[in-house]
Coordinates of C-alpha atoms in Angstrom, one line a residue:
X1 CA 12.8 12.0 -27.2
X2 CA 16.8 11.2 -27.0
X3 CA 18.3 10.8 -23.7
X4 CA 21.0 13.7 -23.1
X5 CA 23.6 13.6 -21.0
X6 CA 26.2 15.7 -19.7
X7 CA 29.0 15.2 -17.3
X8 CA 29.8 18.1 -15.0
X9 CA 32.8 19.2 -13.9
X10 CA 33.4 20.1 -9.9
X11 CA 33.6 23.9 -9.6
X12 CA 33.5 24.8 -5.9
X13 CA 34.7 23.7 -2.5
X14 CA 32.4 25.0 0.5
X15 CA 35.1 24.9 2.9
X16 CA 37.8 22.8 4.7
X17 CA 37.6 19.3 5.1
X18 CA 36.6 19.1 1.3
X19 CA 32.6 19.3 1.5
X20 CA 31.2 19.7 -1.6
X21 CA 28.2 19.8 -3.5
X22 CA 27.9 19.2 -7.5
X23 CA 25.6 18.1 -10.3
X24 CA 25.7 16.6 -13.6
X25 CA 22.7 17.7 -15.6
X26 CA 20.4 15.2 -17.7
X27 CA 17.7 16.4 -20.2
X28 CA 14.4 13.9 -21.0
X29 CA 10.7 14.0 -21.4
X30 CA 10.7 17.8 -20.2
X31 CA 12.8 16.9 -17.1
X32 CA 16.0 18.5 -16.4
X33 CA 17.4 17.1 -13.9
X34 CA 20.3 17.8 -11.4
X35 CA 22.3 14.6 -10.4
X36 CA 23.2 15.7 -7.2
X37 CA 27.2 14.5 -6.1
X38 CA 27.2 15.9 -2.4
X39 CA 30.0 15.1 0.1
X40 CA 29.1 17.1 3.6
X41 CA 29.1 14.1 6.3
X42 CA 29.6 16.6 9.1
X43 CA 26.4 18.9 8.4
X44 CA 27.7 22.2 7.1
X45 CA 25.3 24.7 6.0
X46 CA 27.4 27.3 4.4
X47 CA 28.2 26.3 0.8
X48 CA 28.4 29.3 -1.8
X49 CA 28.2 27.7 -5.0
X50 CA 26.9 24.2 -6.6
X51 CA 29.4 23.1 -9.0
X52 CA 28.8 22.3 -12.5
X53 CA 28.0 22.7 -16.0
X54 CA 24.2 23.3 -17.8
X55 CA 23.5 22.0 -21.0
X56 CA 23.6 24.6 -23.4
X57 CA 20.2 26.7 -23.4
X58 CA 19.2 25.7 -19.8
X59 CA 20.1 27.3 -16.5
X60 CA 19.4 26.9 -12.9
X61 CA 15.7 28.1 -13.3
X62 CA 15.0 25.3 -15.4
X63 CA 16.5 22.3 -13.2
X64 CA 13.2 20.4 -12.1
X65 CA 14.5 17.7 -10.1
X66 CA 17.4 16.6 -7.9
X67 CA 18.4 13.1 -7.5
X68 CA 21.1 12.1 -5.4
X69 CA 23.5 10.2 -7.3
X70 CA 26.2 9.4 -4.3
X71 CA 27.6 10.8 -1.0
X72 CA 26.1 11.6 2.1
X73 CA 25.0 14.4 4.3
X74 CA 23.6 14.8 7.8
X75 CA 21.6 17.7 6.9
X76 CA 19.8 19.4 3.8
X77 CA 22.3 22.3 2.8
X78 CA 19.5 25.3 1.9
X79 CA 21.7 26.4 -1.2
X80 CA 20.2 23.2 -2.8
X81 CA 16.8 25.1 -2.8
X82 CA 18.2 28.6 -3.0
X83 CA 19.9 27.7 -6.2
X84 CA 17.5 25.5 -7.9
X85 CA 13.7 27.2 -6.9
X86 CA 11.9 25.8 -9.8
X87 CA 12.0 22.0 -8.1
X88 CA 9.0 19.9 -8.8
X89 CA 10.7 16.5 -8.2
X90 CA 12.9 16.4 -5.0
X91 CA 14.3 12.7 -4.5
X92 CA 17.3 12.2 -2.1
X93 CA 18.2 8.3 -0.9
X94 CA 20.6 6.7 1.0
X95 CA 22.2 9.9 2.1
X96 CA 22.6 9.7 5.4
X97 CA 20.4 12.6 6.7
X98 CA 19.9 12.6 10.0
X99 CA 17.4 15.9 10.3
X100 CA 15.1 18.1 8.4
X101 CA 15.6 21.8 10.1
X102 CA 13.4 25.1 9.1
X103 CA 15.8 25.6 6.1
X104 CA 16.1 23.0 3.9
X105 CA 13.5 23.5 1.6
X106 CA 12.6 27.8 2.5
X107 CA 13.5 28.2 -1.1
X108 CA 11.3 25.2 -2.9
X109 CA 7.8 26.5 -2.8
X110 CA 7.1 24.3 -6.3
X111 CA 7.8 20.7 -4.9
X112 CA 5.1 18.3 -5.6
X113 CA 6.7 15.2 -4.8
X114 CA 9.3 14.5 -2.2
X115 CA 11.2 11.4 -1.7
X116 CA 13.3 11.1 1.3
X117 CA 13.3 7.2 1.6
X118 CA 15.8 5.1 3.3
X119 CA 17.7 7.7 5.4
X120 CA 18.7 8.1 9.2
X121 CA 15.8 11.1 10.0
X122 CA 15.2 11.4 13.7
X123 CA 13.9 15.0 13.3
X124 CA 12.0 17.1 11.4
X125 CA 11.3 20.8 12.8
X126 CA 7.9 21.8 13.4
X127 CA 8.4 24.5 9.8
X128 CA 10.4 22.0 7.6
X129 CA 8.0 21.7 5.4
X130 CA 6.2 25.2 5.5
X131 CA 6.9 26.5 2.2
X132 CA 5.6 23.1 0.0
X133 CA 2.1 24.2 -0.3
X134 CA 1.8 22.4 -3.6
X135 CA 3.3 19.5 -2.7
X136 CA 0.9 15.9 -3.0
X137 CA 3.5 13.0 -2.2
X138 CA 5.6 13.0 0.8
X139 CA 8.1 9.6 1.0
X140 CA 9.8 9.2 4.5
X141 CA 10.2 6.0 5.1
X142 CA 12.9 3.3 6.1
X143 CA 14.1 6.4 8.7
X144 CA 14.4 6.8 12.5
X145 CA 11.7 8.7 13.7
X146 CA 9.6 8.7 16.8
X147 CA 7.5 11.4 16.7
X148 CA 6.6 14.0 14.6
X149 CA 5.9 17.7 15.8
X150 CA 1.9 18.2 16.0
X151 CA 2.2 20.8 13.2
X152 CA 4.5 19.4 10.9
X153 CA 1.8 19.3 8.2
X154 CA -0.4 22.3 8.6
X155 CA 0.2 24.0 4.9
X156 CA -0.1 20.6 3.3
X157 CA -3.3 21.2 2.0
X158 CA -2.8 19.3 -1.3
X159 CA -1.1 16.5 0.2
X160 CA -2.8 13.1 -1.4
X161 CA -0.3 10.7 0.1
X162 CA 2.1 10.5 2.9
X163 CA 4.4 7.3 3.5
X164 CA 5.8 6.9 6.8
X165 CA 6.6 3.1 6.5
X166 CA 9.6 1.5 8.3
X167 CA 10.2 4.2 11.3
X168 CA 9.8 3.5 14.8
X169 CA 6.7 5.7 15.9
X170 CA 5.0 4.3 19.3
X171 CA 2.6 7.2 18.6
X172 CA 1.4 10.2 16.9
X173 CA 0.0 13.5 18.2
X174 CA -4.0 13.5 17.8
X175 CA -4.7 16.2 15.2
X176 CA -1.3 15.5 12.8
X177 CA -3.1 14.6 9.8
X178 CA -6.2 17.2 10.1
X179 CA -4.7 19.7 7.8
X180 CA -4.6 16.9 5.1
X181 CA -8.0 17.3 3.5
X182 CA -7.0 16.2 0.7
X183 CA -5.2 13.1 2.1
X184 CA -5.9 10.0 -0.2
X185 CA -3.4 7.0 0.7
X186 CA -1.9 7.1 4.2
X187 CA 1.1 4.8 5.2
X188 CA 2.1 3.8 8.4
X189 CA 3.5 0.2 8.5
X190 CA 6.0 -1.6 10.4
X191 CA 6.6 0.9 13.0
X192 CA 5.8 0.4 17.1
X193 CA 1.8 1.8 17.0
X194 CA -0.1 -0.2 19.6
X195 CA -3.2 1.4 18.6
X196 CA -5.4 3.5 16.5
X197 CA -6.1 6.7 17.7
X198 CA -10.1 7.8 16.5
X199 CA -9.0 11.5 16.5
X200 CA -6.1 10.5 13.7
X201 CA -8.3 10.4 10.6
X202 CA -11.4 12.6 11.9
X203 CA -11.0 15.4 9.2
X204 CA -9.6 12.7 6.3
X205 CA -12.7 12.5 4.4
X206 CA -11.0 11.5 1.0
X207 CA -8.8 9.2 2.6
X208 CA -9.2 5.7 0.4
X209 CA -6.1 3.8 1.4
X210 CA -4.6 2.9 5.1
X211 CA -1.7 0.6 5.4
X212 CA -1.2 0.0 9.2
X213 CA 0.4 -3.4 8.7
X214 CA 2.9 -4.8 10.6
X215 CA 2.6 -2.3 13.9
X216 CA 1.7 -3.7 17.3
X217 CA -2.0 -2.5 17.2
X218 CA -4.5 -4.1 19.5
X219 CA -8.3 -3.2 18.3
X220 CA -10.9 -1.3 20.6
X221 CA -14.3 -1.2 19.7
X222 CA -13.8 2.5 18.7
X223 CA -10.9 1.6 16.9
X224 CA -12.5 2.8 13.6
X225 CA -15.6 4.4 15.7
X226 CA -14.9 7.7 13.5
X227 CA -16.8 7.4 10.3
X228 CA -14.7 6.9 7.3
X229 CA -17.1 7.0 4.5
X230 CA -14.4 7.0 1.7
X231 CA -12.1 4.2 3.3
X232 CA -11.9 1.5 0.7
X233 CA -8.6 -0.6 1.9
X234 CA -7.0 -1.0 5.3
X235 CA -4.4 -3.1 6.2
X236 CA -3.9 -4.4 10.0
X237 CA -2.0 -7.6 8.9
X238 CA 1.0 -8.4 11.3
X239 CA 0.0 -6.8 14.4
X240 CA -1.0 -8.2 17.8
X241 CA -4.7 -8.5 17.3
X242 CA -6.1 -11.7 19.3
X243 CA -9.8 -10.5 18.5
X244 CA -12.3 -8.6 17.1
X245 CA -14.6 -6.5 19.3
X246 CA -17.9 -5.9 18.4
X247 CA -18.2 -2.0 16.6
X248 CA -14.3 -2.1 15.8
X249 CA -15.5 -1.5 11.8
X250 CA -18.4 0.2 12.9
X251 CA -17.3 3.7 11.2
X252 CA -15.9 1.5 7.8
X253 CA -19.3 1.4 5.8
X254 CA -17.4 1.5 2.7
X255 CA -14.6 -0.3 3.0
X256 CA -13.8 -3.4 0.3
X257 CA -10.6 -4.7 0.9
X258 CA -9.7 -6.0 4.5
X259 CA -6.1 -7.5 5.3
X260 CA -5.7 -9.0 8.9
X261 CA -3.8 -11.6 8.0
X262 CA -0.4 -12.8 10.4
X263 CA -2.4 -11.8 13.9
X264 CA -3.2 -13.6 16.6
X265 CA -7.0 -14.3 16.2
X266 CA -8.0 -17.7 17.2
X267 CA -11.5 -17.5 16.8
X268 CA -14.5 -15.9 14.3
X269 CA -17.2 -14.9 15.8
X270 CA -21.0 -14.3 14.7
X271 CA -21.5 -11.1 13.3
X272 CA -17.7 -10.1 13.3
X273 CA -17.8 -8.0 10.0
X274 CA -21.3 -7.3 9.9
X275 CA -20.4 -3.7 9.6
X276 CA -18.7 -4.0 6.4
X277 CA -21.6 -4.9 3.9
X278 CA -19.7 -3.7 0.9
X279 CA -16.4 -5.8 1.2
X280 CA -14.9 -7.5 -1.5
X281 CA -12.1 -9.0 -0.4
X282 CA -11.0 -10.4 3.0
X283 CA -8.1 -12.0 4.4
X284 CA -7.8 -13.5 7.7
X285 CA -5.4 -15.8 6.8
X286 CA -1.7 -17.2 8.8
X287 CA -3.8 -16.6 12.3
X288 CA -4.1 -19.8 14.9
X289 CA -7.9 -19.7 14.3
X290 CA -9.4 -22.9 15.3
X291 CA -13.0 -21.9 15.1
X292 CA -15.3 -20.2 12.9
X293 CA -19.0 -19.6 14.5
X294 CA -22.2 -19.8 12.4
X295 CA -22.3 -17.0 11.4
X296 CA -19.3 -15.2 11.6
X297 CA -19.3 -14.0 7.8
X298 CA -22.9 -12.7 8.2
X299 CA -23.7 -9.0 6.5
X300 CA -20.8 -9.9 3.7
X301 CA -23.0 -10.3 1.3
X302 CA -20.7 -8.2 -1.5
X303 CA -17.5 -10.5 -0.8
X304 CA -15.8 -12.2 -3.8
X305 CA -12.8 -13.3 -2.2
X306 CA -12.2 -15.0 1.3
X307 CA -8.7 -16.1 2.5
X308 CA -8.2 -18.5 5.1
X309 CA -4.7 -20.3 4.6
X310 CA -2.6 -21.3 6.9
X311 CA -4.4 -21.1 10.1
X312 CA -5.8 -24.4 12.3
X313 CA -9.5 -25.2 11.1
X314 CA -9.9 -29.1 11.6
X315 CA -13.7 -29.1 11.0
X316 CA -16.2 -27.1 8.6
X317 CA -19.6 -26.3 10.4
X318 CA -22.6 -26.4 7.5
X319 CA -23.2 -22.5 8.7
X320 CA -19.8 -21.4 8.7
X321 CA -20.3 -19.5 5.9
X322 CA -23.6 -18.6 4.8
X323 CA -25.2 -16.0 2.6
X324 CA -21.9 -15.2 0.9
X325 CA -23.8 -15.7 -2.8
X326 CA -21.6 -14.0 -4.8
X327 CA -18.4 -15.0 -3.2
X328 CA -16.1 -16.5 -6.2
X329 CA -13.2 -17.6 -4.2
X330 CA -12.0 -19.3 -1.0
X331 CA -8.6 -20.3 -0.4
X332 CA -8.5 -23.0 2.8
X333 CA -5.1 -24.1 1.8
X334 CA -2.7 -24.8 4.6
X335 CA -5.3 -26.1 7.6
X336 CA -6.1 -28.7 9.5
X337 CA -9.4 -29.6 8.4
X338 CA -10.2 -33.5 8.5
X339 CA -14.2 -33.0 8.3
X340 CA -16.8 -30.8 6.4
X341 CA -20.3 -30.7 7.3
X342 CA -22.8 -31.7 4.5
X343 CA -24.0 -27.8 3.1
X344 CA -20.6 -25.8 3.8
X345 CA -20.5 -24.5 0.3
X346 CA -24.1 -25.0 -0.7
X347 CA -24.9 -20.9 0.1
X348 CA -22.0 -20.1 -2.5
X349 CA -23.3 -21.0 -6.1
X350 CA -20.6 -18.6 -7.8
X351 CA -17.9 -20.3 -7.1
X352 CA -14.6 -20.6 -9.7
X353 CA -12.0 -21.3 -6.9
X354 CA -12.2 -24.1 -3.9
X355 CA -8.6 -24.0 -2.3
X356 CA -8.4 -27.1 -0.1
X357 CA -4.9 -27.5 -0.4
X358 CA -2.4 -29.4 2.4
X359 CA -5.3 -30.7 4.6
X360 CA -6.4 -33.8 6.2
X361 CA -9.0 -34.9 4.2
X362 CA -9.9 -38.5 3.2
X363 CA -13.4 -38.0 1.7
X364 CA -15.0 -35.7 -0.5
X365 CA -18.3 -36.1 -0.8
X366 CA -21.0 -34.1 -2.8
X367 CA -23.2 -33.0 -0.4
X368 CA -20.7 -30.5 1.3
X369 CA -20.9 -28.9 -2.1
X370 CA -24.2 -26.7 -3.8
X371 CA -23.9 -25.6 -7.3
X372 CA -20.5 -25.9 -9.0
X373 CA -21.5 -24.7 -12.6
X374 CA -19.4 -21.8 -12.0
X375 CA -16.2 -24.1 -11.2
X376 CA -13.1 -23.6 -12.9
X377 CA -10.2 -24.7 -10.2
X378 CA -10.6 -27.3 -7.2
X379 CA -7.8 -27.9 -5.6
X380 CA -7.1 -30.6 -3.2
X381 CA -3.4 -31.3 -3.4
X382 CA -1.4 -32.6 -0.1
X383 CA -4.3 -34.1 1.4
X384 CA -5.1 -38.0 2.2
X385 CA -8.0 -38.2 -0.3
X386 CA -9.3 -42.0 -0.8
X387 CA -12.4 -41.3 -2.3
X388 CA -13.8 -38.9 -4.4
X389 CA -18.3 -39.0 -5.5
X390 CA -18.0 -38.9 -9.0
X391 CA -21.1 -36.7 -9.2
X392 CA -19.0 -33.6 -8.1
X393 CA -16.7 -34.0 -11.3
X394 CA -19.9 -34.8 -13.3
X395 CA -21.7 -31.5 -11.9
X396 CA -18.7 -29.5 -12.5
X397 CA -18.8 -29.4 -15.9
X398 CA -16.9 -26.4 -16.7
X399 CA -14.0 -27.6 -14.5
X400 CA -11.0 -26.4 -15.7
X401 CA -8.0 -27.6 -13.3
X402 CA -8.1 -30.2 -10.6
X403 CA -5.4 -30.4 -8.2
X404 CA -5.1 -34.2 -6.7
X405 CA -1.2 -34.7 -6.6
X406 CA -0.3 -36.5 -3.0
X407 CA -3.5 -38.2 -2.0
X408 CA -4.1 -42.0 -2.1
X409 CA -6.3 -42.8 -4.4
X410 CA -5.0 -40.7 -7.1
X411 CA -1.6 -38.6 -7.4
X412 CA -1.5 -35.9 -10.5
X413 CA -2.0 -32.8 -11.3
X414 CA -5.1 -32.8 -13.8
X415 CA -4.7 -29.8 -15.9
X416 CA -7.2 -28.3 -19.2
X417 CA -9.8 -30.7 -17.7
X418 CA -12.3 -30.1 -20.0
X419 CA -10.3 -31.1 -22.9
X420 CA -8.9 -34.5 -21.3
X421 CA -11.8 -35.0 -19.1
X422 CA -12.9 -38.5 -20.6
X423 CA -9.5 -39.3 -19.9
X424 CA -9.4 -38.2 -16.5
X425 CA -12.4 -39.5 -15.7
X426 CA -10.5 -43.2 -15.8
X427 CA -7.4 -42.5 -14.0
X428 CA -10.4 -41.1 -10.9
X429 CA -12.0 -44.1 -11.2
X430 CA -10.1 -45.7 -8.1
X431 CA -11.4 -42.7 -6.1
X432 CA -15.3 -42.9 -7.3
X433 CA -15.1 -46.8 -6.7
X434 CA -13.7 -46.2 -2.8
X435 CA -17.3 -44.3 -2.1
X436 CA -19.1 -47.4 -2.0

């Protein structure tokens, strides 16, 4: 459908000091859309008219969205939803709010999404948000809040997702999100929470998605006591977490995706996810770990994908990682490692992807290895490799990229390897010849 668009004209002034509020109006894809143009730095409440012209056929009843196209104001003026009642699509940025009082949105009972990112919000009343029964996105972050009033959400009943990234919250009262039973994707990142309450999430039975990341969260081993059955992805990267207590996944049966990257953990112990039989993907990487216990990946046997870069490994136990059968990648890129026991990799026959990049390793020999028919990338740049056992390039016969560039005995990058593998095969032939 064409693109229409109209410029308004400013027809009212609120009052002195020039406030004003206006909109040019845009018709596409069966959105009509109010551009909002609103000057009212000092808060005032009292405009009587929102300048402006409709496109010919429409009127005020059809406007079904505001976007802010410049200005600022501290508050919400309630004429914005007095005038325009049929909102769906409320998006105001960069505005400079500083509040969210009783009245700013008394007249919008049709919102369903409402973005209010990237503002100065230190409060929201207890009722700001008691008329938006229908609406399933709430957007509030990059603001300034602290806290958040323990009722703010009871009507929000359809709510699916709520982000409340980029604030400053040290915590949150206990039952805040148990009106949410609908609650899908939860966002509560980079703010000040030191830890997770168990009472938080204990009526959030839909709830798939946490994002937690970068907060100052130290886990208990009730942290995630409460059964989530419907939990699939958390995040805890970039917090303070220096371990892993026993029972802190307990409750996460479910979950698949696990992010804990950028903590503080120095050491894996046995059993540490044994709660989490059906995860996928895990990533434990850019922590000082120096040690991984036999069996500290026990119970994971669904995992595909393990990330361990940049941490401090220096040696490979041959029980660091077993029964992890259907695991297809693990990234070890950016370690220490000088040494790896004979059988480290024999208990994952699936592999496509070995990431050994930026290491210390001088020899690779075959016996770390166990089957490598499912091989397609090896990658061993950066290390000090000076010999190499032929029979792991022979047995990798569906190799499809080897990285070798910076080692000793050979320096390139050996790309479509199954093509130029005869080839390759010669200019390795320092690095086979250095194994006896």
């Amino acid at each position: 459908m064409k693109l229409l668009i109209f410029i308004c004209l400013l027809l009212a002034v609120a009052r002195a000091q020039d406030p004003s509020l206006s909109c040019n109006y845009r018709s596409f894809n069966q959105i009509y859309q109010c551009e909002l143009f609103i000057n009212n730095p000092n808060g005032f409440d009292n405009f009587t008219e929102i300048g402006g012209i409709h496109l010919e056929g429409f009127g005020d009843d059809d406007v079904n969205s505001i976007y802010n196209r410049y200005g600022s104001t501290t508050i919400l003026p309630r004429i914005i939803c007095d005038t325009f009642r049929n909102i769906t699509l409320f998006q105001l940025f960069r505005s400079q709010l500083t509040e969210i009082n009783d009245n700013a949105f008394s007249g919008c009972s049709q919102i369903r999404q409402l973005f209010l990112f990237s503002n100065q919000i230190n409060s929201i009343s207890e009722n700001a948000f008691a008329t938006l029964r229908e609406t399933d996105y709430i957007g509030l972050d990059d603001n300034f809040l602290t806290t958040l009033p323990k009722n703010v959400f009871a009507n929000q009943q359809n709510l699916t997702d709520l982000m409340l990234n980029f604030n400053s919250f040290n915590d949150l009262p206990a039952g805040i999100f148990r009106p949410l039973q609908k609650l899908q994707r939860l966002s509560l990142g980079h703010n000040n929470i030191s830890e997770v309450n168990r009472e938080w999430f204990a009526t959030n039975s839909d709830l798939t998605y946490l994002y937690l990341q970068g907060n100052r969260i130290v886990l208990t081993s009730d942290s995630f006591a409460e059964s989530q059955p419907s939990l699939r992805h958390l995040f805890l990267g970039g917090n303070e977490i220096s371990e892993i207590p026993t029972g802190a996944f307990a409750g996460l049966a479910n979950l698949t995706n696990l992010q804990i990257h950028s903590n503080n953990i120095r050491e894996i112990q046995e059993n540490t996810f044994a709660d989490l039989n059906q995860l996928r993907s895990l990533d434990i990487s850019a922590n000082p770990i120096e040690k991984i216990d036999d069996g500290a990946f026990q119970g994971l046997e669904s995992i595909t994908s393990l990330s361990i870069l940049h941490c401090r490994i220096r040696t490979l136990g041959s029980h660091s990682f077993e029964n992890l059968a259907n695991l297809n990648s693990i990234d070890l890129n950016f370690n220490e490692i000088e040494d790896i026991d004979a059988g480290t990799f024999a208990s994952m026959p699936n592999l496509t992807y070995i990431g050994l990049r930026n290491n210390r390793l001088k020899t690779i020999r075959r016996n770390i290895f166990g089957a490598l028919t499912e091989l397609r990338v090896l990658d061993l740049d950066g290390n000090i490799v000076n010999a190499l056992e032929r029979s792991i390039i022979d047995d990798a016969a569906n190799l499809e990229t080897l990285y070798f560039s910076g080692n000793l005995c050979a320096n390139s990058h050996f790309s479509d390897f199954i093509i130029n593998r005869a080839t390759y095969l010669q200019m390795l032939e320092v690095c086979f010849r250095n194994m006896t």
